[in-house]
Amino acid sequence: MSNHYFSNLRNTLIANTPDKKIKLFKTLYQNFLEDKLIFTPTNEIEIFKRPAYSTFCNIVDQREVPARKNLASKEGQIILLHAIAHIEYSAIDLALDACYRFQDMPKKFYEDWMKVADDEIRHFLMITELLDTFDVKYGDIDVHQVLFDASMRTQDLIPRMALIPRYMEANGLDANAMMINKLKKTPNTQNIIDLLEIILEEEVDHVQKGDIWYKYACNQKENFSCNYFNVVKSVYPNSFRTNKHVNVEARKKAGFSDEEIKILLGK
Ligand SMILES: [Fe+2]
Ligand SMILES: [Fe+2]
C-alpha cells in the first residue's frame, strides 16, 4: 500500500468484495491514525458509474427488493437482516466517498468520516454474523442502489452533507426506532433488537457529524442561505412527505433544531 491517502481511498472504494474492502480499509485506517499518509490531491476525482458491490449483488429497482414483512418468520427476519447489511455496507462507501471526493478539508473531516467508516464496517460484520446463523450471506438477496445514486448525485459538499448523513442517515434513526418497536411485539427477536439498538445509538453520532459538516459547508459559502429542506429537495423533490415516526429525541441529539423538527412532523 502506498502512503497516498486519496488514492488508497479510491482503491478501497472500488474493492469488489467485502473482504478486500475491509482489509484495505483497516490498513489505511491504521496508517491514518499513525499519521503515516500524505494528503496530496489526486489529479482526477472519479465519479463512479456503479457501486463496487455490483459484482456480487444483484441490483434491482428499489420497488422490486423483497418487502420487509412477517418478522415472526425466518424468511422475514432474513430479508430484514439482509436489507440492513446492505445499508451498512453501502454506508462504508458513503463515508469513504466523502473523504475521497472532498480533498481540501480540515484534518478533522477525515478523522470523522474514517471513524464512521470503521463503525459501518463493525455494523456490517455484526449483521452478517447473524445472517450466517441462517446460512445466508451478503449478496444472496436482491438489493437496490439508492444510497450509491444519492451520493453520486451530490458532488458538492453542501448537498452531500445535507442529503447523505443529514437526510438519509437521519431517516434511518426514525426507521430503526420504528423497527425496534415492531420487533418488541414479535417473539424471539431479541438478538435482532440488540443489534439495532447498538446501531441506533452509534448512528446518532454519524448524523451529528453530518450536521457539523453541513453547517461548516454552509458557513464557508458567502451570500448563500442554507435551507436544509430546500437543499435536499433540490436533489430529491419528493422528500419530506409527512413523517409520523420522527425520532425526535435522536434527531435533537444529532443537531436538528426545534424548528426543523416541527417541519418534519408536518406542524
Ligand atoms: Fe451503520
Ligand atoms: Fe452511519
XYZ file of N, CA and C and ligand atoms in Angstrom:
803
model
N 0.850 -1.199 0.000
C 0.000 0.000 0.000
C 0.888 1.251 0.000
N 0.614 2.160 -0.938
C 1.380 3.414 -0.948
C 0.948 4.251 0.249
N 1.616 5.372 0.458
C 1.230 6.207 1.597
C 0.350 7.378 1.157
N -0.207 7.254 -0.028
C -1.041 8.331 -0.560
C -2.504 8.125 -0.159
N -2.966 9.003 0.706
C -4.292 8.817 1.311
C -5.405 8.712 0.271
N -5.497 9.688 -0.637
C -6.664 9.735 -1.515
C -6.682 8.603 -2.546
N -5.501 8.192 -3.033
C -5.541 7.078 -3.996
C -5.849 5.752 -3.282
N -5.441 5.640 -2.032
C -5.842 4.457 -1.258
C -7.342 4.441 -0.984
N -7.898 5.617 -0.773
C -9.357 5.677 -0.578
C -10.067 5.162 -1.822
N -9.561 5.603 -2.997
C -10.184 5.152 -4.244
C -10.101 3.623 -4.367
N -8.942 3.074 -4.075
C -8.789 1.619 -4.149
C -9.731 0.900 -3.190
N -9.924 1.492 -2.034
C -10.821 0.879 -1.055
C -12.268 0.976 -1.537
N -12.611 2.111 -2.132
C -13.971 2.287 -2.653
C -14.291 1.270 -3.744
N -13.341 1.024 -4.642
C -13.652 0.138 -5.775
C -13.384 -1.330 -5.466
N -12.866 -1.640 -4.294
C -12.629 -3.050 -3.924
C -13.940 -3.821 -4.060
N -13.890 -4.962 -4.760
C -15.155 -5.576 -5.161
C -15.585 -6.793 -4.346
N -14.988 -6.972 -3.166
C -15.571 -7.936 -2.221
C -15.498 -7.306 -0.826
N -16.401 -7.709 0.060
C -16.344 -7.179 1.423
C -14.984 -7.449 2.077
N -14.453 -8.640 1.877
C -13.154 -8.974 2.474
C -12.063 -8.007 2.063
N -11.961 -7.796 0.741
C -10.922 -6.893 0.213
C -11.121 -5.483 0.758
N -12.367 -5.023 0.706
C -12.642 -3.646 1.124
C -12.261 -3.464 2.598
N -12.676 -4.405 3.419
C -12.441 -4.260 4.862
C -10.946 -4.329 5.168
N -10.239 -5.244 4.494
C -8.787 -5.342 4.711
C -8.083 -4.054 4.307
N -8.421 -3.554 3.112
C -7.792 -2.305 2.653
C -8.088 -1.166 3.609
N -9.330 -1.109 4.063
C -9.683 -0.023 4.976
C -8.900 -0.119 6.285
N -8.825 -1.312 6.826
C -8.165 -1.467 8.136
C -6.705 -1.000 8.068
N -6.023 -1.395 6.989
C -4.625 -0.956 6.833
C -4.550 0.555 6.677
N -5.430 1.072 5.828
C -5.427 2.521 5.605
C -5.726 3.280 6.901
N -6.694 2.783 7.652
C -7.097 3.472 8.887
C -5.960 3.451 9.908
N -5.288 2.308 9.979
C -4.143 2.203 10.877
C -3.078 3.241 10.513
N -2.761 3.300 9.213
C -1.766 4.286 8.753
C -2.236 5.718 8.973
N -3.509 5.911 8.807
C -4.102 7.236 9.030
C -3.933 7.637 10.500
N -4.262 6.729 11.383
C -4.178 7.040 12.815
C -2.733 7.250 13.264
N -1.818 6.573 12.568
C -0.399 6.721 12.919
C 0.264 7.865 12.150
N -0.545 8.607 11.422
C -0.062 9.789 10.725
C 1.014 9.473 9.681
N 0.844 8.368 8.969
C 1.867 7.939 8.016
C 1.519 8.292 6.573
N 0.485 9.089 6.354
C -0.022 9.282 4.996
C 0.239 10.689 4.486
N 0.296 10.800 3.154
C 0.367 12.140 2.567
C -0.962 12.460 1.888
N -1.302 13.746 1.921
C -2.648 14.163 1.524
C -2.660 14.985 0.237
N -1.691 14.733 -0.643
C -1.680 15.427 -1.932
C -2.949 15.057 -2.706
N -3.641 16.045 -3.258
C -4.858 15.720 -4.017
C -4.563 14.849 -5.243
N -5.520 14.070 -5.660
C -5.369 13.272 -6.880
C -5.624 14.165 -8.092
N -5.102 13.765 -9.274
C -5.294 14.564 -10.488
C -6.758 14.644 -10.868
N -7.436 13.559 -10.585
C -8.817 13.473 -11.019
C -9.628 12.895 -9.863
N -10.861 13.335 -9.735
C -11.754 12.697 -8.755
C -12.839 11.989 -9.554
N -12.814 10.699 -9.473
C -13.668 9.902 -10.346
C -15.123 9.893 -9.871
N -16.036 9.992 -10.824
C -17.451 9.767 -10.485
C -17.747 8.320 -10.869
N -18.055 7.503 -9.883
C -18.214 6.067 -10.144
C -19.534 5.795 -10.850
N -19.476 4.875 -11.824
C -20.675 4.586 -12.614
C -21.555 3.557 -11.937
N -20.929 2.635 -11.225
C -21.741 1.659 -10.498
C -21.082 1.348 -9.170
N -21.901 0.912 -8.218
C -21.318 0.598 -6.900
C -20.429 -0.634 -6.985
N -19.420 -0.691 -6.151
C -18.475 -1.804 -6.196
C -19.151 -3.134 -5.867
N -20.267 -3.094 -5.135
C -20.951 -4.356 -4.795
C -21.700 -4.949 -5.981
N -21.720 -4.226 -7.128
C -22.450 -4.752 -8.288
C -21.827 -6.049 -8.813
N -20.612 -6.370 -8.394
C -20.004 -7.629 -8.855
C -20.560 -8.853 -8.129
N -21.121 -8.663 -6.936
C -21.640 -9.848 -6.227
C -23.067 -9.694 -5.715
N -23.672 -8.516 -5.956
C -25.081 -8.322 -5.575
C -25.900 -8.122 -6.840
N -27.077 -8.688 -6.887
C -27.977 -8.411 -7.997
C -28.763 -7.140 -7.672
N -28.562 -6.108 -8.505
C -29.170 -4.816 -8.198
C -30.487 -4.668 -8.950
N -31.530 -4.326 -8.215
C -32.848 -4.136 -8.825
C -33.381 -2.767 -8.410
N -34.500 -2.387 -9.030
C -35.147 -1.141 -8.651
C -35.604 -1.225 -7.189
N -35.604 -0.053 -6.523
C -35.974 -0.022 -5.103
C -37.335 -0.684 -4.843
N -38.266 -0.525 -5.811
C -39.614 -1.084 -5.613
C -39.645 -2.596 -5.774
N -38.544 -3.151 -6.268
C -38.537 -4.602 -6.514
C -37.770 -5.413 -5.476
N -37.165 -4.736 -4.494
C -36.480 -5.531 -3.460
C -37.552 -6.217 -2.607
N -37.245 -7.418 -2.092
C -38.241 -8.139 -1.297
C -38.736 -7.285 -0.122
N -40.056 -7.267 0.069
C -40.647 -6.429 1.123
C -40.300 -6.974 2.502
N -40.119 -6.037 3.457
C -39.874 -6.445 4.840
C -41.220 -6.685 5.507
N -41.610 -7.926 5.615
C -42.879 -8.204 6.291
C -42.761 -9.532 7.033
N -43.785 -9.820 7.807
C -43.833 -11.062 8.572
C -42.529 -11.335 9.334
N -42.239 -10.446 10.261
C -40.981 -10.539 11.008
C -40.924 -11.747 11.938
N -42.080 -12.377 12.169
C -42.069 -13.571 13.029
C -41.507 -14.774 12.281
N -41.495 -14.698 10.954
C -40.999 -15.847 10.177
C -39.500 -15.733 9.943
N -38.907 -16.892 9.723
C -37.476 -16.940 9.426
C -37.186 -16.126 8.157
N -38.020 -16.301 7.133
C -37.809 -15.585 5.869
C -37.854 -14.075 6.084
N -38.845 -13.645 6.878
C -38.992 -12.211 7.142
C -37.757 -11.652 7.832
N -37.231 -12.404 8.775
C -36.042 -11.939 9.508
C -34.812 -11.909 8.593
N -34.724 -12.884 7.718
C -33.595 -12.913 6.784
C -33.635 -11.697 5.852
N -34.831 -11.413 5.333
C -34.961 -10.266 4.428
C -34.605 -8.973 5.148
N -35.080 -8.840 6.387
C -34.767 -7.633 7.175
C -33.257 -7.515 7.405
N -32.645 -8.595 7.859
C -31.208 -8.544 8.165
C -30.381 -8.274 6.915
N -30.764 -8.869 5.806
C -30.016 -8.643 4.570
C -30.133 -7.178 4.135
N -31.347 -6.627 4.297
C -31.536 -5.215 3.924
C -30.667 -4.315 4.803
N -30.582 -4.643 6.082
C -29.747 -3.818 6.975
C -28.263 -4.004 6.624
N -27.866 -5.235 6.363
C -26.471 -5.473 5.966
C -26.129 -4.614 4.748
N -27.072 -4.537 3.823
C -26.820 -3.760 2.602
C -26.698 -2.263 2.906
N -27.531 -1.775 3.810
C -27.433 -0.353 4.195
C -26.067 -0.097 4.837
N -25.651 -0.979 5.728
C -24.367 -0.786 6.417
C -23.207 -0.860 5.426
N -23.298 -1.823 4.510
C -22.208 -1.961 3.534
C -22.150 -0.722 2.634
N -23.308 -0.253 2.214
C -23.345 0.965 1.391
C -22.794 2.143 2.177
N -23.085 2.173 3.474
C -22.664 3.295 4.314
C -21.137 3.348 4.477
N -20.474 2.204 4.366
C -18.993 2.224 4.404
C -18.510 3.109 3.263
N -19.044 2.844 2.074
C -18.623 3.616 0.898
C -19.037 5.084 0.990
N -20.190 5.343 1.580
C -20.619 6.741 1.693
C -19.610 7.537 2.517
N -19.148 6.940 3.607
C -18.177 7.634 4.466
C -16.844 7.797 3.725
N -16.410 6.731 3.053
C -15.133 6.799 2.336
C -15.212 7.761 1.162
N -16.359 7.787 0.509
C -16.504 8.663 -0.644
C -16.439 10.135 -0.232
N -16.979 10.449 0.954
C -16.878 11.833 1.449
C -15.402 12.212 1.602
N -14.607 11.291 2.127
C -13.166 11.560 2.302
C -12.471 11.704 0.950
N -12.820 10.832 0.014
C -12.158 10.816 -1.297
C -12.534 12.042 -2.135
N -13.801 12.416 -2.089
C -14.312 13.433 -3.004
C -13.956 14.858 -2.583
N -13.863 15.073 -1.286
C -13.613 16.436 -0.806
C -12.200 16.479 -0.245
N -11.273 16.863 -1.124
C -9.851 16.658 -0.814
C -9.175 17.867 -0.191
N -9.951 18.912 0.083
C -9.310 20.102 0.667
C -9.940 20.471 2.008
N -10.301 19.468 2.750
C -10.993 19.707 4.017
C -10.011 19.681 5.186
N -10.427 20.273 6.340
C -9.571 20.171 7.534
C -9.406 18.701 7.950
N -8.308 18.410 8.598
C -7.994 17.034 9.016
C -9.159 16.379 9.779
N -9.832 17.182 10.591
C -10.934 16.660 11.421
C -12.029 16.010 10.568
N -12.235 16.552 9.373
C -13.241 15.988 8.467
C -12.907 14.527 8.165
N -11.638 14.265 7.856
C -11.217 12.899 7.522
C -11.252 12.010 8.766
N -10.854 12.583 9.903
C -10.934 11.808 11.158
C -12.371 11.357 11.403
N -13.303 12.295 11.209
C -14.710 11.982 11.471
C -15.221 10.873 10.553
N -14.987 10.998 9.248
C -15.605 10.032 8.315
C -14.854 8.706 8.278
N -13.573 8.712 8.624
C -12.867 7.426 8.760
C -13.434 6.668 9.958
N -13.706 7.393 11.032
C -14.302 6.765 12.215
C -15.684 6.195 11.872
N -16.444 6.960 11.073
C -17.763 6.481 10.659
C -17.616 5.207 9.816
N -16.683 5.213 8.853
C -16.482 4.018 8.019
C -16.147 2.816 8.907
N -15.342 3.048 9.918
C -14.975 1.965 10.836
C -16.214 1.448 11.583
N -17.061 2.358 12.028
C -18.329 1.954 12.675
C -19.183 1.134 11.712
N -19.288 1.611 10.465
C -20.166 0.932 9.498
C -19.667 -0.489 9.220
N -18.362 -0.653 9.191
C -17.804 -1.998 8.995
C -18.208 -2.890 10.166
N -18.106 -2.352 11.355
C -18.493 -3.135 12.540
C -19.976 -3.497 12.473
N -20.821 -2.528 12.097
C -22.252 -2.822 11.963
C -22.479 -3.919 10.920
N -21.810 -3.771 9.784
C -21.960 -4.750 8.708
C -21.578 -6.153 9.195
N -20.467 -6.234 9.906
C -19.999 -7.552 10.359
C -20.923 -8.154 11.421
N -21.470 -7.303 12.286
C -22.422 -7.798 13.293
C -23.633 -8.437 12.624
N -24.136 -7.741 11.592
C -25.348 -8.225 10.928
C -25.044 -9.478 10.102
N -23.920 -9.476 9.397
C -23.639 -10.649 8.555
C -23.328 -11.876 9.422
N -22.804 -11.637 10.602
C -22.580 -12.757 11.522
C -23.904 -13.416 11.901
N -24.901 -12.583 12.142
C -26.223 -13.119 12.477
C -26.850 -13.781 11.245
N -26.660 -13.181 10.069
C -27.168 -13.790 8.827
C -26.568 -15.178 8.612
N -25.306 -15.290 8.951
C -24.599 -16.569 8.878
C -25.335 -17.694 9.590
N -25.908 -17.367 10.745
C -26.612 -18.398 11.529
C -27.856 -18.875 10.783
N -28.317 -18.080 9.800
C -29.440 -18.511 8.951
C -28.915 -19.130 7.650
N -27.597 -19.272 7.556
C -26.991 -19.788 6.326
C -27.180 -18.879 5.123
N -27.217 -17.596 5.379
C -27.389 -16.630 4.294
C -26.178 -15.718 4.301
N -25.680 -15.410 3.089
C -24.581 -14.452 3.072
C -24.968 -13.196 2.292
N -24.201 -12.142 2.554
C -24.488 -10.872 1.896
C -24.339 -11.045 0.388
N -25.370 -10.663 -0.350
C -25.366 -10.848 -1.799
C -26.362 -11.910 -2.241
N -26.909 -12.655 -1.273
C -27.865 -13.717 -1.627
C -29.244 -13.179 -2.019
N -29.533 -11.957 -1.636
C -30.861 -11.383 -1.885
C -30.689 -10.098 -2.706
N -31.650 -9.826 -3.592
C -31.577 -8.614 -4.436
C -31.453 -7.345 -3.589
N -30.728 -6.390 -4.117
C -30.554 -5.111 -3.409
C -30.840 -3.939 -4.362
N -31.029 -2.750 -3.787
C -31.152 -1.540 -4.614
C -29.884 -0.696 -4.443
N -29.746 0.329 -5.283
C -28.547 1.175 -5.157
C -28.900 2.632 -4.866
N -29.948 2.802 -4.068
C -30.436 4.153 -3.776
C -29.370 5.023 -3.089
N -28.653 4.447 -2.137
C -27.670 5.249 -1.400
C -26.495 5.628 -2.303
N -26.068 4.667 -3.123
C -24.990 4.963 -4.074
C -25.408 6.095 -5.018
N -26.622 5.981 -5.574
C -27.102 7.013 -6.503
C -27.134 8.379 -5.829
N -27.615 8.394 -4.588
C -27.713 9.677 -3.871
C -26.323 10.298 -3.714
N -25.339 9.444 -3.459
C -24.002 10.016 -3.269
C -23.446 10.528 -4.595
N -23.662 9.795 -5.679
C -23.102 10.258 -6.952
C -23.849 11.473 -7.498
N -25.072 11.680 -7.031
C -25.825 12.863 -7.470
C -25.445 14.116 -6.693
N -24.655 13.957 -5.645
C -24.263 15.122 -4.842
C -22.748 15.231 -4.821
N -22.243 16.038 -5.755
C -20.795 16.186 -5.894
C -20.266 17.416 -5.152
N -21.156 18.190 -4.559
C -20.724 19.349 -3.763
C -20.989 19.087 -2.293
N -20.195 19.759 -1.465
C -20.224 19.433 -0.037
C -21.572 19.741 0.624
N -22.192 20.881 0.305
C -23.452 21.226 0.988
C -24.541 20.184 0.694
N -24.848 19.936 -0.591
C -25.883 18.913 -0.831
C -25.466 17.521 -0.350
N -24.173 17.195 -0.427
C -23.741 15.866 0.039
C -24.019 15.691 1.530
N -23.608 16.667 2.333
C -23.801 16.547 3.776
C -25.289 16.629 4.135
N -26.024 17.457 3.391
C -27.463 17.558 3.657
C -28.150 16.237 3.330
N -27.814 15.691 2.174
C -28.573 14.530 1.682
C -28.144 13.209 2.321
N -26.851 12.985 2.471
C -26.437 11.660 2.943
C -26.547 11.548 4.467
N -25.682 12.202 5.241
C -25.869 11.972 6.676
C -27.114 12.653 7.235
N -27.404 13.893 6.765
C -28.424 14.650 7.490
C -29.840 14.364 6.989
N -29.973 13.713 5.858
C -31.311 13.296 5.431
C -31.431 11.768 5.494
N -30.573 11.068 4.758
C -30.772 9.629 4.663
C -30.418 8.906 5.970
N -29.260 9.207 6.525
C -28.924 8.543 7.790
C -29.885 8.990 8.898
N -30.331 10.237 8.842
C -31.289 10.721 9.849
C -32.626 9.995 9.700
N -33.049 9.736 8.459
C -34.261 8.931 8.270
C -34.070 7.542 8.865
N -32.840 7.066 8.812
C -32.529 5.769 9.409
C -32.792 5.765 10.916
N -32.582 6.899 11.577
C -32.864 6.983 13.019
C -34.352 6.748 13.270
N -35.186 7.335 12.424
C -36.640 7.133 12.548
C -36.994 5.671 12.265
N -36.457 5.152 11.158
C -36.823 3.801 10.706
C -36.348 2.742 11.699
N -35.156 2.949 12.230
C -34.592 1.989 13.171
C -35.449 1.906 14.434
N -35.805 3.060 14.992
C -36.610 3.081 16.218
C -37.970 2.421 15.981
N -38.525 2.677 14.795
C -39.816 2.086 14.452
C -39.716 0.558 14.386
N -38.610 0.098 13.776
C -38.397 -1.342 13.636
C -38.217 -1.997 15.010
N -37.469 -1.336 15.895
C -37.279 -1.887 17.246
C -38.648 -2.060 17.918
N -39.507 -1.059 17.793
C -40.847 -1.168 18.399
C -41.634 -2.338 17.834
N -41.539 -2.526 16.526
C -42.244 -3.652 15.887
C -41.701 -4.976 16.408
N -40.372 -5.070 16.474
C -39.756 -6.339 16.880
C -40.068 -6.662 18.342
N -40.246 -5.611 19.154
C -40.562 -5.843 20.565
C -41.885 -6.576 20.715
N -42.731 -6.469 19.698
C -44.019 -7.179 19.735
C -43.924 -8.533 19.035
N -42.714 -8.872 18.571
C -42.532 -10.128 17.833
C -41.684 -11.082 18.677
N -42.169 -12.274 18.932
C -41.398 -13.184 19.788
C -40.052 -13.583 19.163
N -39.111 -13.929 20.011
C -37.808 -14.465 19.577
C -37.012 -13.561 18.631
N -37.057 -12.275 18.865
C -36.270 -11.390 18.002
C -35.305 -10.528 18.825
N -35.090 -10.911 20.087
C -34.244 -10.082 20.953
C -32.836 -9.909 20.370
N -32.318 -10.948 19.713
C -30.963 -10.817 19.132
C -30.903 -9.726 18.067
N -31.983 -9.594 17.296
C -32.006 -8.530 16.279
C -32.170 -7.170 16.959
N -33.054 -7.116 17.952
C -33.265 -5.847 18.685
C -31.949 -5.342 19.268
N -31.177 -6.258 19.874
C -29.906 -5.855 20.495
C -28.990 -5.165 19.476
N -28.897 -5.739 18.279
C -28.035 -5.149 17.248
C -28.572 -3.793 16.793
N -29.881 -3.737 16.600
C -30.463 -2.464 16.143
C -30.255 -1.360 17.164
N -30.280 -1.732 18.445
C -30.084 -0.708 19.487
C -28.653 -0.158 19.473
N -27.688 -1.045 19.251
C -26.294 -0.568 19.137
C -26.165 0.359 17.933
N -26.722 -0.088 16.805
C -26.620 0.703 15.576
C -27.289 2.069 15.768
N -28.479 2.070 16.351
C -29.212 3.331 16.532
C -28.377 4.325 17.338
N -27.799 3.849 18.419
C -27.025 4.757 19.257
C -25.835 5.351 18.483
N -25.139 4.490 17.724
C -23.954 4.985 17.011
C -24.318 5.839 15.801
N -25.493 5.585 15.236
C -25.894 6.381 14.070
C -26.213 7.821 14.453
N -26.638 8.039 15.691
C -26.873 9.418 16.134
C -25.589 10.223 15.939
N -24.474 9.610 16.281
C -23.179 10.276 16.130
C -22.860 10.569 14.650
N -23.231 9.659 13.760
C -22.963 9.896 12.329
C -23.769 11.084 11.821
N -25.039 11.129 12.236
C -25.887 12.237 11.796
C -25.352 13.544 12.376
N -24.899 13.486 13.617
C -24.347 14.677 14.257
C -23.089 15.172 13.530
N -22.250 14.240 13.113
C -21.075 14.646 12.330
C -21.529 15.295 11.022
N -22.532 14.710 10.405
C -23.081 15.290 9.177
C -23.606 16.691 9.428
N -24.262 16.860 10.568
C -24.815 18.160 10.939
C -23.703 19.202 11.061
N -22.623 18.815 11.726
C -21.499 19.739 11.920
C -20.893 20.146 10.570
N -20.670 19.171 9.692
C -20.011 19.480 8.410
C -20.954 20.136 7.416
N -22.231 19.851 7.560
C -23.223 20.565 6.739
C -23.188 22.048 7.106
N -23.204 22.332 8.410
C -23.192 23.730 8.851
C -21.856 24.406 8.510
N -20.785 23.653 8.616
C -19.460 24.165 8.218
C -19.496 24.572 6.739
N -20.013 23.687 5.908
C -20.056 23.960 4.463
C -20.909 25.187 4.181
N -22.015 25.313 4.872
C -22.896 26.471 4.670
C -22.185 27.761 5.070
N -21.463 27.708 6.191
C -20.763 28.910 6.656
C -19.640 29.342 5.725
N -19.059 28.365 5.003
C -17.972 28.675 4.074
C -18.479 29.486 2.885
N -19.757 29.327 2.602
C -20.297 29.888 1.369
C -20.948 31.228 1.649
N -20.366 32.276 1.112
C -20.912 33.606 1.361
C -22.173 33.826 0.542
N -23.043 34.639 1.072
C -24.277 35.005 0.378
C -25.092 33.791 -0.064
N -25.116 32.786 0.758
C -25.902 31.614 0.395
C -26.748 31.268 1.601
N -28.050 31.329 1.433
C -28.863 30.977 2.590
C -29.123 29.488 2.536
N -28.667 28.823 3.573
C -28.663 27.375 3.590
C -29.941 26.871 4.227
N -30.920 26.575 3.439
C -32.137 25.984 4.000
C -32.113 24.493 3.718
N -31.988 23.738 4.809
C -31.839 22.286 4.712
C -32.906 21.660 3.801
N -34.159 22.041 4.017
C -35.246 21.414 3.262
C -35.129 21.734 1.767
N -34.764 22.972 1.469
C -34.610 23.335 0.047
C -33.426 22.615 -0.583
N -32.341 22.491 0.180
C -31.158 21.819 -0.373
C -31.507 20.367 -0.711
N -32.153 19.674 0.224
C -32.488 18.261 -0.026
C -33.473 18.154 -1.194
N -34.476 19.029 -1.191
C -35.488 18.955 -2.251
C -34.923 19.323 -3.620
N -33.822 20.084 -3.634
C -33.225 20.405 -4.931
C -32.640 19.151 -5.576
N -32.314 18.144 -4.768
C -31.821 16.880 -5.329
C -32.976 15.879 -5.466
N -33.782 15.771 -4.428
C -34.926 14.849 -4.442
C -36.204 15.618 -4.130
N -36.884 16.093 -5.168
C -38.056 16.955 -4.954
C -39.156 16.318 -4.098
N -39.247 14.997 -4.075
C -40.350 14.376 -3.323
C -40.018 14.047 -1.870
N -38.904 14.586 -1.363
C -38.545 14.308 0.030
C -39.526 14.996 0.975
N -39.499 14.553 2.222
C -40.264 15.169 3.319
C -41.774 15.081 3.143
N -42.239 13.974 2.626
C -43.663 13.749 2.783
C -43.857 13.539 4.280
N -45.012 13.885 4.793
C -45.187 13.891 6.254
C -44.751 12.565 6.864
N -43.920 12.680 7.862
C -43.366 11.508 8.520
C -43.918 11.460 9.930
N -44.720 10.439 10.209
C -45.348 10.372 11.530
C -44.428 9.720 12.551
N -43.312 9.208 12.111
C -42.446 8.465 13.032
C -41.108 9.162 13.226
N -41.148 10.446 13.452
C -39.900 11.171 13.652
C -39.312 10.798 15.015
N -38.074 10.391 15.022
C -37.386 10.062 16.281
C -36.843 11.370 16.855
N -37.731 12.070 17.541
C -37.428 13.450 17.959
C -36.192 13.503 18.850
N -36.132 12.595 19.810
C -35.023 12.612 20.761
C -33.676 12.430 20.050
N -33.607 11.410 19.187
C -32.346 11.138 18.480
C -31.990 12.290 17.550
N -32.978 12.833 16.873
C -32.689 13.924 15.934
C -32.210 15.176 16.662
N -32.793 15.430 17.840
C -32.337 16.603 18.616
C -30.883 16.422 19.022
N -30.559 15.227 19.504
C -29.167 14.944 19.890
C -28.237 15.157 18.709
N -28.739 14.840 17.497
C -27.901 14.906 16.300
C -27.832 16.308 15.710
N -28.515 17.278 16.327
C -28.335 18.660 15.889
C -29.509 19.295 15.167
N -30.617 18.568 15.022
C -31.781 19.187 14.381
C -32.395 20.220 15.319
N -32.788 21.354 14.752
C -33.381 22.411 15.582
C -34.862 22.112 15.811
N -35.443 22.767 16.835
C -36.878 22.601 17.118
C -37.705 22.968 15.888
N -37.262 24.021 15.227
C -37.968 24.495 14.037
C -37.967 23.407 12.949
N -36.801 22.801 12.727
C -36.710 21.747 11.704
C -37.577 20.538 12.083
N -37.567 20.212 13.373
C -38.354 19.047 13.800
C -39.846 19.307 13.621
N -40.274 20.517 13.887
C -41.672 20.904 13.661
C -42.046 20.647 12.201
N -41.165 21.092 11.319
C -41.448 20.931 9.886
C -41.499 19.444 9.518
N -40.552 18.674 10.094
C -40.535 17.232 9.817
C -41.827 16.565 10.273
N -42.365 17.054 11.406
C -43.586 16.469 11.936
C -44.818 16.959 11.188
N -44.590 17.877 10.251
C -45.689 18.394 9.453
C -46.539 19.400 10.220
N -45.935 20.042 11.242
C -46.716 21.008 12.046
C -46.567 22.418 11.494
Fe -24.313 1.932 10.436
Fe -23.985 5.550 9.682
